Short mmCIF file of C-alpha atoms and ligand atoms in Angstrom, two decimals:
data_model
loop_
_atom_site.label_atom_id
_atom_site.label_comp_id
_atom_site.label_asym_id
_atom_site.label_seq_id
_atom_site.Cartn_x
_atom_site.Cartn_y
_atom_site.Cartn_z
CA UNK A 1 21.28 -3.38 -10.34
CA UNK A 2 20.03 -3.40 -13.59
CA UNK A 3 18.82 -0.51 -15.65
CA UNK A 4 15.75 -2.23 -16.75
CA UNK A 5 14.12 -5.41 -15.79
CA UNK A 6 11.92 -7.40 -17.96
CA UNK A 7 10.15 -9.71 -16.28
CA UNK A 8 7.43 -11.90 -15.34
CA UNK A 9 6.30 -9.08 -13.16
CA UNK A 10 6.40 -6.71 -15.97
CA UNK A 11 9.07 -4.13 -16.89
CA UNK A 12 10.64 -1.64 -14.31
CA UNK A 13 13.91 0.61 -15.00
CA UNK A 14 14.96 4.05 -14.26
CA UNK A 15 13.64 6.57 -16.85
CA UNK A 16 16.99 8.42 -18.70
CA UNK A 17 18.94 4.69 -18.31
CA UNK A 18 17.09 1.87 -19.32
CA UNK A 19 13.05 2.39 -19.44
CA UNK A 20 12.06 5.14 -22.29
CA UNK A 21 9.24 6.09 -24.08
CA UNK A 22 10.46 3.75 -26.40
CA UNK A 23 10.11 0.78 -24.40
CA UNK A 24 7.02 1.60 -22.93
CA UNK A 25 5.84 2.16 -25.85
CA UNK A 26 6.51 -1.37 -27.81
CA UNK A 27 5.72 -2.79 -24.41
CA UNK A 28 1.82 -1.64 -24.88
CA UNK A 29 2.35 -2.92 -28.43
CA UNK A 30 2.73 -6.17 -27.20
CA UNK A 31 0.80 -6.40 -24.68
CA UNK A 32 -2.34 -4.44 -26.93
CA UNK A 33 -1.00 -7.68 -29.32
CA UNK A 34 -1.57 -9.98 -26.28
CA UNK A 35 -5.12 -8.61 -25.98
CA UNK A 36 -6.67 -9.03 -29.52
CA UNK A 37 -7.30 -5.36 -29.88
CA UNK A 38 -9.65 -5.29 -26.92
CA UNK A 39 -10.39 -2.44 -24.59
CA UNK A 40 -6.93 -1.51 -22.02
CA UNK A 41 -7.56 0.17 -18.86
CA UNK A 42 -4.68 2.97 -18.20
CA UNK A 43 -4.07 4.18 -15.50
CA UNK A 44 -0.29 5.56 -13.21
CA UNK A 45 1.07 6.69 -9.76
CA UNK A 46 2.05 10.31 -9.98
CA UNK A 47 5.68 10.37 -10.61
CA UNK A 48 7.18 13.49 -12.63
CA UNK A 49 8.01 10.77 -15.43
CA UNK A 50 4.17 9.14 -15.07
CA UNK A 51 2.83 11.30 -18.22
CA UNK A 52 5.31 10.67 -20.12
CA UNK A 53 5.19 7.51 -20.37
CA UNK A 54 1.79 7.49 -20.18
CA UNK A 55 1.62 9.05 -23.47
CA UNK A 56 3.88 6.44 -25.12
CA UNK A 57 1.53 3.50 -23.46
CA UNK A 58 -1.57 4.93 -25.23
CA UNK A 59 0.51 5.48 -28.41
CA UNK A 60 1.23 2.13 -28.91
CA UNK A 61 -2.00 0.50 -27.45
CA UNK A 62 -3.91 2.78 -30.07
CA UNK A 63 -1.41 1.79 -32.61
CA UNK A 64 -2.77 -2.06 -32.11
CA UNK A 65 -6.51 -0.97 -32.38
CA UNK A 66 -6.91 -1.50 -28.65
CA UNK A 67 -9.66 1.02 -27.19
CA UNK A 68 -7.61 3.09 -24.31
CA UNK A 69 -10.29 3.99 -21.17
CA UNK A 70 -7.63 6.20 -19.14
CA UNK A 71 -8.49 6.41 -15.15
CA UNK A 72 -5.57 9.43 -14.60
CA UNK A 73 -3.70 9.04 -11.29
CA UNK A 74 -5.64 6.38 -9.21
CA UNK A 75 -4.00 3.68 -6.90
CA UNK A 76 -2.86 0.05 -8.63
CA UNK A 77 -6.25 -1.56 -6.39
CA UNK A 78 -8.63 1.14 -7.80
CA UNK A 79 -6.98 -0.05 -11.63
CA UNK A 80 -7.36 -3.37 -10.91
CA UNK A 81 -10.97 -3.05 -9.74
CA UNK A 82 -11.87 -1.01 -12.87
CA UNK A 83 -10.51 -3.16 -15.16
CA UNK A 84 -12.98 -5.83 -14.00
CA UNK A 85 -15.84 -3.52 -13.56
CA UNK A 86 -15.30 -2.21 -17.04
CA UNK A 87 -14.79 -5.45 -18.50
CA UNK A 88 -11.35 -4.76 -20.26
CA UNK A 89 -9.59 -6.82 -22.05
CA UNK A 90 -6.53 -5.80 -19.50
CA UNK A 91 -5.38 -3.14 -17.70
CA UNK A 92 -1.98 -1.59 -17.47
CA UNK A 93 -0.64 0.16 -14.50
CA UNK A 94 2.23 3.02 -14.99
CA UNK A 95 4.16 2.74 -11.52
CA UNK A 96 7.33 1.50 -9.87
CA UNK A 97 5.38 0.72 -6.94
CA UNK A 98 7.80 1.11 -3.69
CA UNK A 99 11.05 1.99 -5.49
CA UNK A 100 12.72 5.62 -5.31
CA UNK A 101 11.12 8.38 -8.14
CA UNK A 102 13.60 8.37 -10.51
CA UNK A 103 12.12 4.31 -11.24
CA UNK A 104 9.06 4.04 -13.25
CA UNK A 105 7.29 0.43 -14.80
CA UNK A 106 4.22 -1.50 -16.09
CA UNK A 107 2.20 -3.51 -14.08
CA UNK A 108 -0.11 -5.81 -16.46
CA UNK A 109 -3.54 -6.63 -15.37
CA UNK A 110 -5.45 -9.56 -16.94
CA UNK A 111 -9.31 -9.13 -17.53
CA UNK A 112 -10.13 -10.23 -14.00
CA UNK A 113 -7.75 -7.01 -12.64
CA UNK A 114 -5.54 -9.61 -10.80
CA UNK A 115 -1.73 -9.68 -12.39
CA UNK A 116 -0.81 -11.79 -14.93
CA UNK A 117 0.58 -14.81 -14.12
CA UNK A 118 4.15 -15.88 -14.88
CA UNK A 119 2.56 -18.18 -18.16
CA UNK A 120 0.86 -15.16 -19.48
CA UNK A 121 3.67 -12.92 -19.24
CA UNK A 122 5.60 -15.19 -20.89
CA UNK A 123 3.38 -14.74 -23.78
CA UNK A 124 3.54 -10.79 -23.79
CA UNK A 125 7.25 -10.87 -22.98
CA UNK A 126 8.04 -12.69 -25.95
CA UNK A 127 5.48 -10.34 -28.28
CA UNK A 128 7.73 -7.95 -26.87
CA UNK A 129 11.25 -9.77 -27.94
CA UNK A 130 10.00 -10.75 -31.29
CA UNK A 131 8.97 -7.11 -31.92
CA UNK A 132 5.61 -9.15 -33.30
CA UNK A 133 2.87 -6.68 -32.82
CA UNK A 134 -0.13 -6.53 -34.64
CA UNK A 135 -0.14 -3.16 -35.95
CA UNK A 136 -3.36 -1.65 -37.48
CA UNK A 137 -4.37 0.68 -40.66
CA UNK A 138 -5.59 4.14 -40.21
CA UNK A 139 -8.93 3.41 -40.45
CA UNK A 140 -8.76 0.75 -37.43
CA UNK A 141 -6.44 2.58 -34.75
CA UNK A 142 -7.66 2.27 -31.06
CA UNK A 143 -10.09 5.39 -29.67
CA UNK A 144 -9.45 7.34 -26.11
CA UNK A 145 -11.77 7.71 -23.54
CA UNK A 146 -11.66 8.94 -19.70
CA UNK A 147 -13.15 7.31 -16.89
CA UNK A 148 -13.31 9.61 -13.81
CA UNK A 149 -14.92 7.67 -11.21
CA UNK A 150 -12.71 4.63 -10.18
CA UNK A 151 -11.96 6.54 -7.28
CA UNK A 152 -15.88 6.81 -6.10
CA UNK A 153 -16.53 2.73 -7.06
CA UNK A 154 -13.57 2.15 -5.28
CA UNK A 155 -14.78 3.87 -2.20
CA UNK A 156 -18.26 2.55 -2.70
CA UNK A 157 -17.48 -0.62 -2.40
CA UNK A 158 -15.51 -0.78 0.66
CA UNK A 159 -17.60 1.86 2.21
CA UNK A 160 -20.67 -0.45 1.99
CA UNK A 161 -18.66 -4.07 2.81
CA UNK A 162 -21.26 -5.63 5.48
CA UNK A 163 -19.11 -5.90 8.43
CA UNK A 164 -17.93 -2.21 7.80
CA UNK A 165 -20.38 0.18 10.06
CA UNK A 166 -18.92 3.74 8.85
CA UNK A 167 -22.11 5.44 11.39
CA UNK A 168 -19.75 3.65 14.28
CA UNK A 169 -16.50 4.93 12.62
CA UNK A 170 -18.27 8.19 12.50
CA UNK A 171 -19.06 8.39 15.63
CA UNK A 172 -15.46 8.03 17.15
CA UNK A 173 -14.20 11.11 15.08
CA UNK A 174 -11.00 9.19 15.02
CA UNK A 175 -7.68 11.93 14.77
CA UNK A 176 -5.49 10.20 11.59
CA UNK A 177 -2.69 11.74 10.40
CA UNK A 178 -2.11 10.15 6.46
CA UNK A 179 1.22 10.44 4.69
CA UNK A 180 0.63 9.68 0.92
CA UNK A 181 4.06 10.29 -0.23
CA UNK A 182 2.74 12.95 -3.15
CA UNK A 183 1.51 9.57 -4.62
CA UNK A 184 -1.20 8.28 -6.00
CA UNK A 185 -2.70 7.36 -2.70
CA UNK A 186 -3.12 11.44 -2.64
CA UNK A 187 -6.50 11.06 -4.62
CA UNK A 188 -8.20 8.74 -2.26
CA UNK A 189 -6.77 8.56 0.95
CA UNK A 190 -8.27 11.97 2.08
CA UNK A 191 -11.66 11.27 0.66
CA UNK A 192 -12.04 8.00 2.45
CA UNK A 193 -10.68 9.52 5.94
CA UNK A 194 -13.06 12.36 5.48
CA UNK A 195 -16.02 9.94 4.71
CA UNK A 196 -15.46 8.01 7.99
CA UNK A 197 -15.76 11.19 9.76
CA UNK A 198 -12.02 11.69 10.95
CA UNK A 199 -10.17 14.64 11.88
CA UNK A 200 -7.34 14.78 9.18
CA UNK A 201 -3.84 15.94 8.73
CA UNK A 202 -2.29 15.43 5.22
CA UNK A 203 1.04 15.02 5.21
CA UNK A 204 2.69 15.08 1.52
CA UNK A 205 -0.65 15.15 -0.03
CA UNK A 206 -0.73 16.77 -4.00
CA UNK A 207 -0.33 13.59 -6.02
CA UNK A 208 3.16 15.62 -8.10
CA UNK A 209 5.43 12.72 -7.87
CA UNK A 210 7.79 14.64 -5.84
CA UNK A 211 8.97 11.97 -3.05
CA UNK A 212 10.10 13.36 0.22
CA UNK A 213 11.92 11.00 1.15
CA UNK A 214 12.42 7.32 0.60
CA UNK A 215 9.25 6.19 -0.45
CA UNK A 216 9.60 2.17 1.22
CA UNK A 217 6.84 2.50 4.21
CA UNK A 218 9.59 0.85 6.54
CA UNK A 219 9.69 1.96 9.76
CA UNK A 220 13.05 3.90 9.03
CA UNK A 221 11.38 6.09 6.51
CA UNK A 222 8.48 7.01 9.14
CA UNK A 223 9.99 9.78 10.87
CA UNK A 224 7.71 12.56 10.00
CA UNK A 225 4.69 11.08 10.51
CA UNK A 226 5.54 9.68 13.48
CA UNK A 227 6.75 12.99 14.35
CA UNK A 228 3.39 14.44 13.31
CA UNK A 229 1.43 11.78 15.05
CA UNK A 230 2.82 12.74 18.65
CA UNK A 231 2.42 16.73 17.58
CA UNK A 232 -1.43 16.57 16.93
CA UNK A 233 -1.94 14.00 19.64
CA UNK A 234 -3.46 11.22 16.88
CA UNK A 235 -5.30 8.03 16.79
CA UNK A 236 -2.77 6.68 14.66
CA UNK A 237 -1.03 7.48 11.65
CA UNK A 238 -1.33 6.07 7.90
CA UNK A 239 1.30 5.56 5.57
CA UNK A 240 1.37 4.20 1.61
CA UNK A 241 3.39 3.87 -0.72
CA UNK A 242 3.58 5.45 -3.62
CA UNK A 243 0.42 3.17 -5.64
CA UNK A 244 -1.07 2.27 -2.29
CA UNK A 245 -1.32 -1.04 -2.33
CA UNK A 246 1.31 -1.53 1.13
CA UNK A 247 -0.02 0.35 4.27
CA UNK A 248 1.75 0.77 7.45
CA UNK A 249 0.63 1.97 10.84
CA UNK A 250 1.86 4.09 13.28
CA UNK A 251 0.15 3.51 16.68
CA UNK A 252 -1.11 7.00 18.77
CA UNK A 253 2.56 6.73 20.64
CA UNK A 254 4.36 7.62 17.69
CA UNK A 255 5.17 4.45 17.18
CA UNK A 256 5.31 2.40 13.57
CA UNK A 257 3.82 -1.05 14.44
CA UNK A 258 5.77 -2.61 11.13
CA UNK A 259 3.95 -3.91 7.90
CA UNK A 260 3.67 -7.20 9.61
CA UNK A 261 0.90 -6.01 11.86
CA UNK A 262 -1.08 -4.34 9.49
CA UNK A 263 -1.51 -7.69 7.82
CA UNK A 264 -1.87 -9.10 11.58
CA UNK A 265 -4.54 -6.71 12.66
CA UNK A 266 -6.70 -6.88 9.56
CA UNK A 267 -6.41 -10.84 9.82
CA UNK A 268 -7.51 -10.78 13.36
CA UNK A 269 -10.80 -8.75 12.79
CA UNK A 270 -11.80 -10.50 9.60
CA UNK A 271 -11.94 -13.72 11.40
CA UNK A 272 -13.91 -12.21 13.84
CA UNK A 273 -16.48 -11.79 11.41
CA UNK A 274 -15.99 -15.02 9.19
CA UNK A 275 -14.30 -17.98 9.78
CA UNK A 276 -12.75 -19.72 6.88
CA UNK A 277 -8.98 -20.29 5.53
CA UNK A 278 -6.03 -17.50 5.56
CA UNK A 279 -3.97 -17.55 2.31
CA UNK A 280 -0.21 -15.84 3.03
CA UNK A 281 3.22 -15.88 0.98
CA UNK A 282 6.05 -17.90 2.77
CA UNK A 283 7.54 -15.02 4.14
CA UNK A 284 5.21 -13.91 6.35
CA UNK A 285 5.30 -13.33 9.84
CA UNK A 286 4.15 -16.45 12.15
CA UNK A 287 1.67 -13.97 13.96
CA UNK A 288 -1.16 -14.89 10.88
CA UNK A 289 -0.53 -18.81 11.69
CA UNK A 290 -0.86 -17.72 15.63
CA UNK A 291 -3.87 -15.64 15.05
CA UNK A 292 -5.81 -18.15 12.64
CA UNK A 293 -5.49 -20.85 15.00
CA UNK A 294 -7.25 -18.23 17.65
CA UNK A 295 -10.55 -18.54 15.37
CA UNK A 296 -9.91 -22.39 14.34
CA UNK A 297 -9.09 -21.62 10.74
CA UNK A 298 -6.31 -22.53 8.90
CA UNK A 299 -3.44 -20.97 6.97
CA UNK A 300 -1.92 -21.79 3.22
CA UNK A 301 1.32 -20.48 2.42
CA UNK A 302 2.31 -19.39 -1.11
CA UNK A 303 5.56 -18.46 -3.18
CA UNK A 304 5.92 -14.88 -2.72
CA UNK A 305 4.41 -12.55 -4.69
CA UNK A 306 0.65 -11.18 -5.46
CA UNK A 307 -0.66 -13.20 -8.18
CA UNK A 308 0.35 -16.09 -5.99
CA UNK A 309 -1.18 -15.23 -3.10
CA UNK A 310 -4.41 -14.02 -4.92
CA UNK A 311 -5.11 -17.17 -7.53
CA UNK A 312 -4.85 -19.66 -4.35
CA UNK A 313 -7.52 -17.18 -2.32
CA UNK A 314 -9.83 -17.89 -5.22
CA UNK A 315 -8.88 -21.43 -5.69
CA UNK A 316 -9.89 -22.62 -1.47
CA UNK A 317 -12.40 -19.68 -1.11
CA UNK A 318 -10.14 -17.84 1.39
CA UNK A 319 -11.91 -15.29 3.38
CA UNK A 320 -8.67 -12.70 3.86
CA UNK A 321 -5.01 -12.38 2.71
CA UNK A 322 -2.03 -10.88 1.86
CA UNK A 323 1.29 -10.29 2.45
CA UNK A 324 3.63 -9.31 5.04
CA UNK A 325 4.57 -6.19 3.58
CA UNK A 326 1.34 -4.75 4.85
CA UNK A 327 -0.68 -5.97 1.33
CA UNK A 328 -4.27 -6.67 2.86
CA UNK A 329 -6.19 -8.63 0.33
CA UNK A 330 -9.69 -9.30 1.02
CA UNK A 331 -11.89 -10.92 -1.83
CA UNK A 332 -14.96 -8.75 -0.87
CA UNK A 333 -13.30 -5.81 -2.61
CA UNK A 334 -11.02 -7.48 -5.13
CA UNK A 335 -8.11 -9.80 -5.15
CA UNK A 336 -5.16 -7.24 -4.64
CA UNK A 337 -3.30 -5.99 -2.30
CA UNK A 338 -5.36 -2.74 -0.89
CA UNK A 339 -4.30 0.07 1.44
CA UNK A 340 -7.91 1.76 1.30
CA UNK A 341 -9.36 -1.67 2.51
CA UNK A 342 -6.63 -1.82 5.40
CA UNK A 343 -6.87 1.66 6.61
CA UNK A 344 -10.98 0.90 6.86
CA UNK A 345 -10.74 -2.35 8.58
CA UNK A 346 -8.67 -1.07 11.10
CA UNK A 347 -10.66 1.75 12.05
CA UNK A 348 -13.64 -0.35 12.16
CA UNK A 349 -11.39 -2.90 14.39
CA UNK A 350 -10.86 0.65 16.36
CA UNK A 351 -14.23 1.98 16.54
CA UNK A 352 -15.90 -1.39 17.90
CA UNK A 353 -13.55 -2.50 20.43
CA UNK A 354 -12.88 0.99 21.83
CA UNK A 355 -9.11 -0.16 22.31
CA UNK A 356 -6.30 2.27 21.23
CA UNK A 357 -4.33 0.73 18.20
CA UNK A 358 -1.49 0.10 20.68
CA UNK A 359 -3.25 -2.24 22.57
CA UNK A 360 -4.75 -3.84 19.55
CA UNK A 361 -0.82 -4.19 18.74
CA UNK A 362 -0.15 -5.15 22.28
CA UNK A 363 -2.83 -7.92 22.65
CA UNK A 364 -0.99 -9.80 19.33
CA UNK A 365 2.01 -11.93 19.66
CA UNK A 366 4.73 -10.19 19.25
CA UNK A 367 7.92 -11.20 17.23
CA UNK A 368 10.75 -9.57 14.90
CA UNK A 369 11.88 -10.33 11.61
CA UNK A 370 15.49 -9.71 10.61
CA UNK A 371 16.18 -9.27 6.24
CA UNK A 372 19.53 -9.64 5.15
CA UNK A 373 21.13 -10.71 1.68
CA UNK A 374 24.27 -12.64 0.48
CA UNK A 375 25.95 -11.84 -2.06
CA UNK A 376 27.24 -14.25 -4.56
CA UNK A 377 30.25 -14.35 -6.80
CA UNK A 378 28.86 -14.29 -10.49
CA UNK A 379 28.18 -16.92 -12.15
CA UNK A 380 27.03 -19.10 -9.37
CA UNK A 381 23.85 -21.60 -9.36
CA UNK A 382 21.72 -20.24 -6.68
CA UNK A 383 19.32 -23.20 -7.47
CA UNK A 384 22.53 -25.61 -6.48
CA UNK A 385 23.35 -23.31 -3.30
CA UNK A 386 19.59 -23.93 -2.15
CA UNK A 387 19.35 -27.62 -2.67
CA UNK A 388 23.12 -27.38 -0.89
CA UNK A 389 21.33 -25.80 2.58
CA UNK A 390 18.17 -28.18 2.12
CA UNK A 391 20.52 -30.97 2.34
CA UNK A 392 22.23 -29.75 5.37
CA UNK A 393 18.99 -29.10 7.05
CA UNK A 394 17.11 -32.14 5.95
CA UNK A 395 16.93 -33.47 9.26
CA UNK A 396 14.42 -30.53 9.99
CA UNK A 397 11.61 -29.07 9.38
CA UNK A 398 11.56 -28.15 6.26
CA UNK A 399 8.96 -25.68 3.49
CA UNK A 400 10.07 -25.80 0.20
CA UNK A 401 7.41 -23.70 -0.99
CA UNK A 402 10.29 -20.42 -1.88
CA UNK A 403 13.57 -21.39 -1.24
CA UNK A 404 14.66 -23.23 1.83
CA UNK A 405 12.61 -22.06 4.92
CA UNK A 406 13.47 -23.54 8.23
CA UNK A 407 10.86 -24.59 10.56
CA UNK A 408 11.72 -23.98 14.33
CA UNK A 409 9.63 -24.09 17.24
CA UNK A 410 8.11 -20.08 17.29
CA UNK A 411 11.39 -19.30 14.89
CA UNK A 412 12.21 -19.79 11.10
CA UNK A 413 14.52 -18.53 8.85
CA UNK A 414 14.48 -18.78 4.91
CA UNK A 415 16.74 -18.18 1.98
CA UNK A 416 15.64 -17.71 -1.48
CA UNK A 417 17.21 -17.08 -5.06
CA UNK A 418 16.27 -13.40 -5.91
CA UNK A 419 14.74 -12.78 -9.45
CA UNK A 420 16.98 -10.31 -10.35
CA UNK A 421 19.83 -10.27 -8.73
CA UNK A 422 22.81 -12.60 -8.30
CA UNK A 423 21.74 -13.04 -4.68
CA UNK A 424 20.35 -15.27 -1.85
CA UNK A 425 17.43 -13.53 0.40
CA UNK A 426 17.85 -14.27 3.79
CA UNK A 427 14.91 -13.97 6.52
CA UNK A 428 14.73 -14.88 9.91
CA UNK A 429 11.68 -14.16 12.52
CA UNK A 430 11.37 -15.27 16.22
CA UNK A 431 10.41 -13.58 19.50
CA UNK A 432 13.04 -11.25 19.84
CA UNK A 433 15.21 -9.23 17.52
CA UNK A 434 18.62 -11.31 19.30
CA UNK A 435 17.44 -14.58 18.25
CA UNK A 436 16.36 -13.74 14.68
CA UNK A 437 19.41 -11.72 14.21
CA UNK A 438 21.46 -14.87 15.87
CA UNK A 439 19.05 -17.34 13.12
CA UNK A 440 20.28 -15.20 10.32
CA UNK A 441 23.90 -15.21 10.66
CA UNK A 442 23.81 -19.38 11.44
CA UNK A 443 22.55 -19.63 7.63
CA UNK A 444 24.19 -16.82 6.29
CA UNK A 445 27.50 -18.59 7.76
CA UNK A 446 26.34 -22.21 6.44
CA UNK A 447 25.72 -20.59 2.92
CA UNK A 448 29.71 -18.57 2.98
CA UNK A 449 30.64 -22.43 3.56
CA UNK A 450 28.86 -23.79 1.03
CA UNK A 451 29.68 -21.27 -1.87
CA UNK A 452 33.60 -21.60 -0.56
CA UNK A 453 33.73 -25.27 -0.48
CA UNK A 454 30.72 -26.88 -2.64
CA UNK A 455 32.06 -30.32 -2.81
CA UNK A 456 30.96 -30.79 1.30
MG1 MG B 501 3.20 -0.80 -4.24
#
């Protein structure tokens, strides 16, 4: 994998090998550059290498005359809310979201705190290339300033969302055992819990950056908390990662549900609220389609990532969102993924139906979704390998939307060109793990045939 990637997504690497102060810092350059020497919301999850490189960030955005308003360690949805609320110019986020701690990146945030877009960071990438930043004089450098409640607006606003009664939550003096990872989910997490009246245990709560283990909420990683869940005889258990913007559940048997469901779940009460359309990347589970069509309300399917999914919620006026990897996104709050907004929809979902959250889970559809990758020799046109498998499959039904994703009847399987890497994604869901296992290996045979023999 590659030391550092620079990318439309913005720049991630692991700090010592390819991502230094240096680079952070003629990253802010350009993107302070990008921003006409407006105002830059900083902010960073709390890895060891966070202040570091926090430092450099400020450096260079002061170096462009941009005016720095720094929110500390916050969450990436609490920066992304602030940097609309405080009318910024653009915000950039110091995290490496998911990946282990010895990663670190940049996240950039246009004015309206979603991501930029892959045409704007273009623009800053090449800033960045050309080494063109617009430097200032002495008398013209940017200024520093703090902003210390983020967190409280944050809260605030989902706190007071109309269909959110907290008096009801209250009332229920749910049991929630929260694992923040040490991350930055450490400085809000707690405070929500507590103002919804639950009984609390912490787990990996001081916001150091010190990961206890791998920081992915997949249900492999979950151990402890599940662990902790059964011990204390919980409601459920909440997990983020590391900049809180994925949440994952673990039901009051100890059991993780899967970031499917936490999308699933948070789909399902929203709609019970308001009807209107359901905007999802292509690689989400089926459960959302099953779900919407429940309430009469339709789904739209994006390419994966974010800024995708959140520019075509604003476009049709989509009511709720995400992605699969338990990013709830509801427009109320902002238009980003947000684990504080899925951990309070759920225990409002909780609170009013009385249910445990295994029979929420229970009542849901229930399927499994099997990830692999292939791995290609170098050199190789992925784009030629897709359009290969379309061919072969053309007779189906086919969404070209990411990839090549195979329509079957309550089964699909897709394979996509990675970003980064000289591989193909493949991902396969149906009703039981055997069949989406069996879906996977058909194309991951079909592709070894295709990359072995492309003249057929
Ligand atoms: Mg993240």
């Amino acid at each position: 994998m590659a030391r550092l990637m620079v990318s439309i997504s913005g720049v991630r690497g692991i700090i010592g090998e390819g991502l230094s102060p240096e680079v952070a810092l003629h990253f802010a350059q350009a993107f302070g550059t990008y921003c006409n020497g407006g105002p830059v919301v900083v902010a960073r999850d709390s890895r060891t290498s966070g202040e570091m490189i926090q430092h450099a960030v400020v450096s260079g955005l002061m170096a462009t005359g941009n005016p720095v308003i720094e929110l500390g360690i916050c969450p990436t949805p609490t920066t992304q809310m602030a940097t609309e609320k405080l009318q910024a110019a653009g915000g950039i986020m110091i995290t490496a979201s998911h990946n282990p701690v010895m990663w670190n990146g940049l996240k950039l945030l246009a004015p309206d705190g979603l991501f930029l877009d892959s045409e704007q960071s273009k623009q800053v990438v090449q800033l960045y290339q050309d080494r063109a930043f617009a430097l200032k004089t002495w008398d013209d450098l940017g200024l520093v300033k703090t902003y210390d409640r983020a967190v409280q607006d944050h809260l605030d606003t989902v706190l007071h969302l109309p269909f959110i009664h907290t008096e009801q939550i209250r009332a229920r003096r749910f049991k929630v055992v929260a694992d923040c990872i040490n991350g930055a989910g450490a400085v809000i997490i707690p405070k929500l819990l507590k103002e919804l009246g639950c009984d609390i245990v912490v787990l990996n709560g001081t916001p150091d950056g010190r990961f206890p283990r791998t920081p992915e909420p997949l249900p492999e990683n979950l151990g402890e908390v599940c662990k902790a869940v059964h011990q204390y005889g919980a409601d459920l258990g909440v997990v983020v990662d590391p900049d809180s913007d994925r949440l994952a559940l673990v039901s009051e048997k100890g059991i993780p549900l899967g970031e499917e469901y936490t999308l699933a779940l948070a789909v399902d009460f929203v709609l019970q609220h308001r009807r209107g359309p359901v905007v999802v990347n292509v690689s989400t589970s089926q459960v959302i389609d099953d779900i919407a069509r429940r309430y009469d309300c339709r789904v739209e399917r994006t390419r994966v990532g974010e800024i995708n999914v959140a520019k075509l919620m604003r476009e049709i006026g989509a009511v709720v969102g995400g992605e699969g990897n338990g990013g709830v996104i509801l427009p109320d709050v902002h238009l980003g993924r947000d684990a504080i907004v899925g951990i309070t929809l759920i225990l409002q979902k909780m609170a009013q139906t009385s249910k445990s959250l295994h029979q929420l889970f229970s009542e849901l559809p229930q399927y499994k979704i099997v990830k692999t990758k292939i791995e290609l020799p170098t050199g190789i046109d992925t784009a030629a390998v897709v359009e290969s498998i379309r061919q072969k499959y053309q007779n189906e039904n086919l969404d070209m939307t990411d990839g090549v994703k195979i329509l079957r009847p309550h089964a699909w399987v897709q394979v996509r060109a990675s970003n980064t890497e000289p591989i193909l994604r493949v991902m396969a869901e149906a009703p039981t793990e055997q069949e989406a296992h069996a879906l996977a290996q058909e194309l991951k045979q079909a592709t070894a045939r295709i990359v072995s023999n492309p003249s057929t």
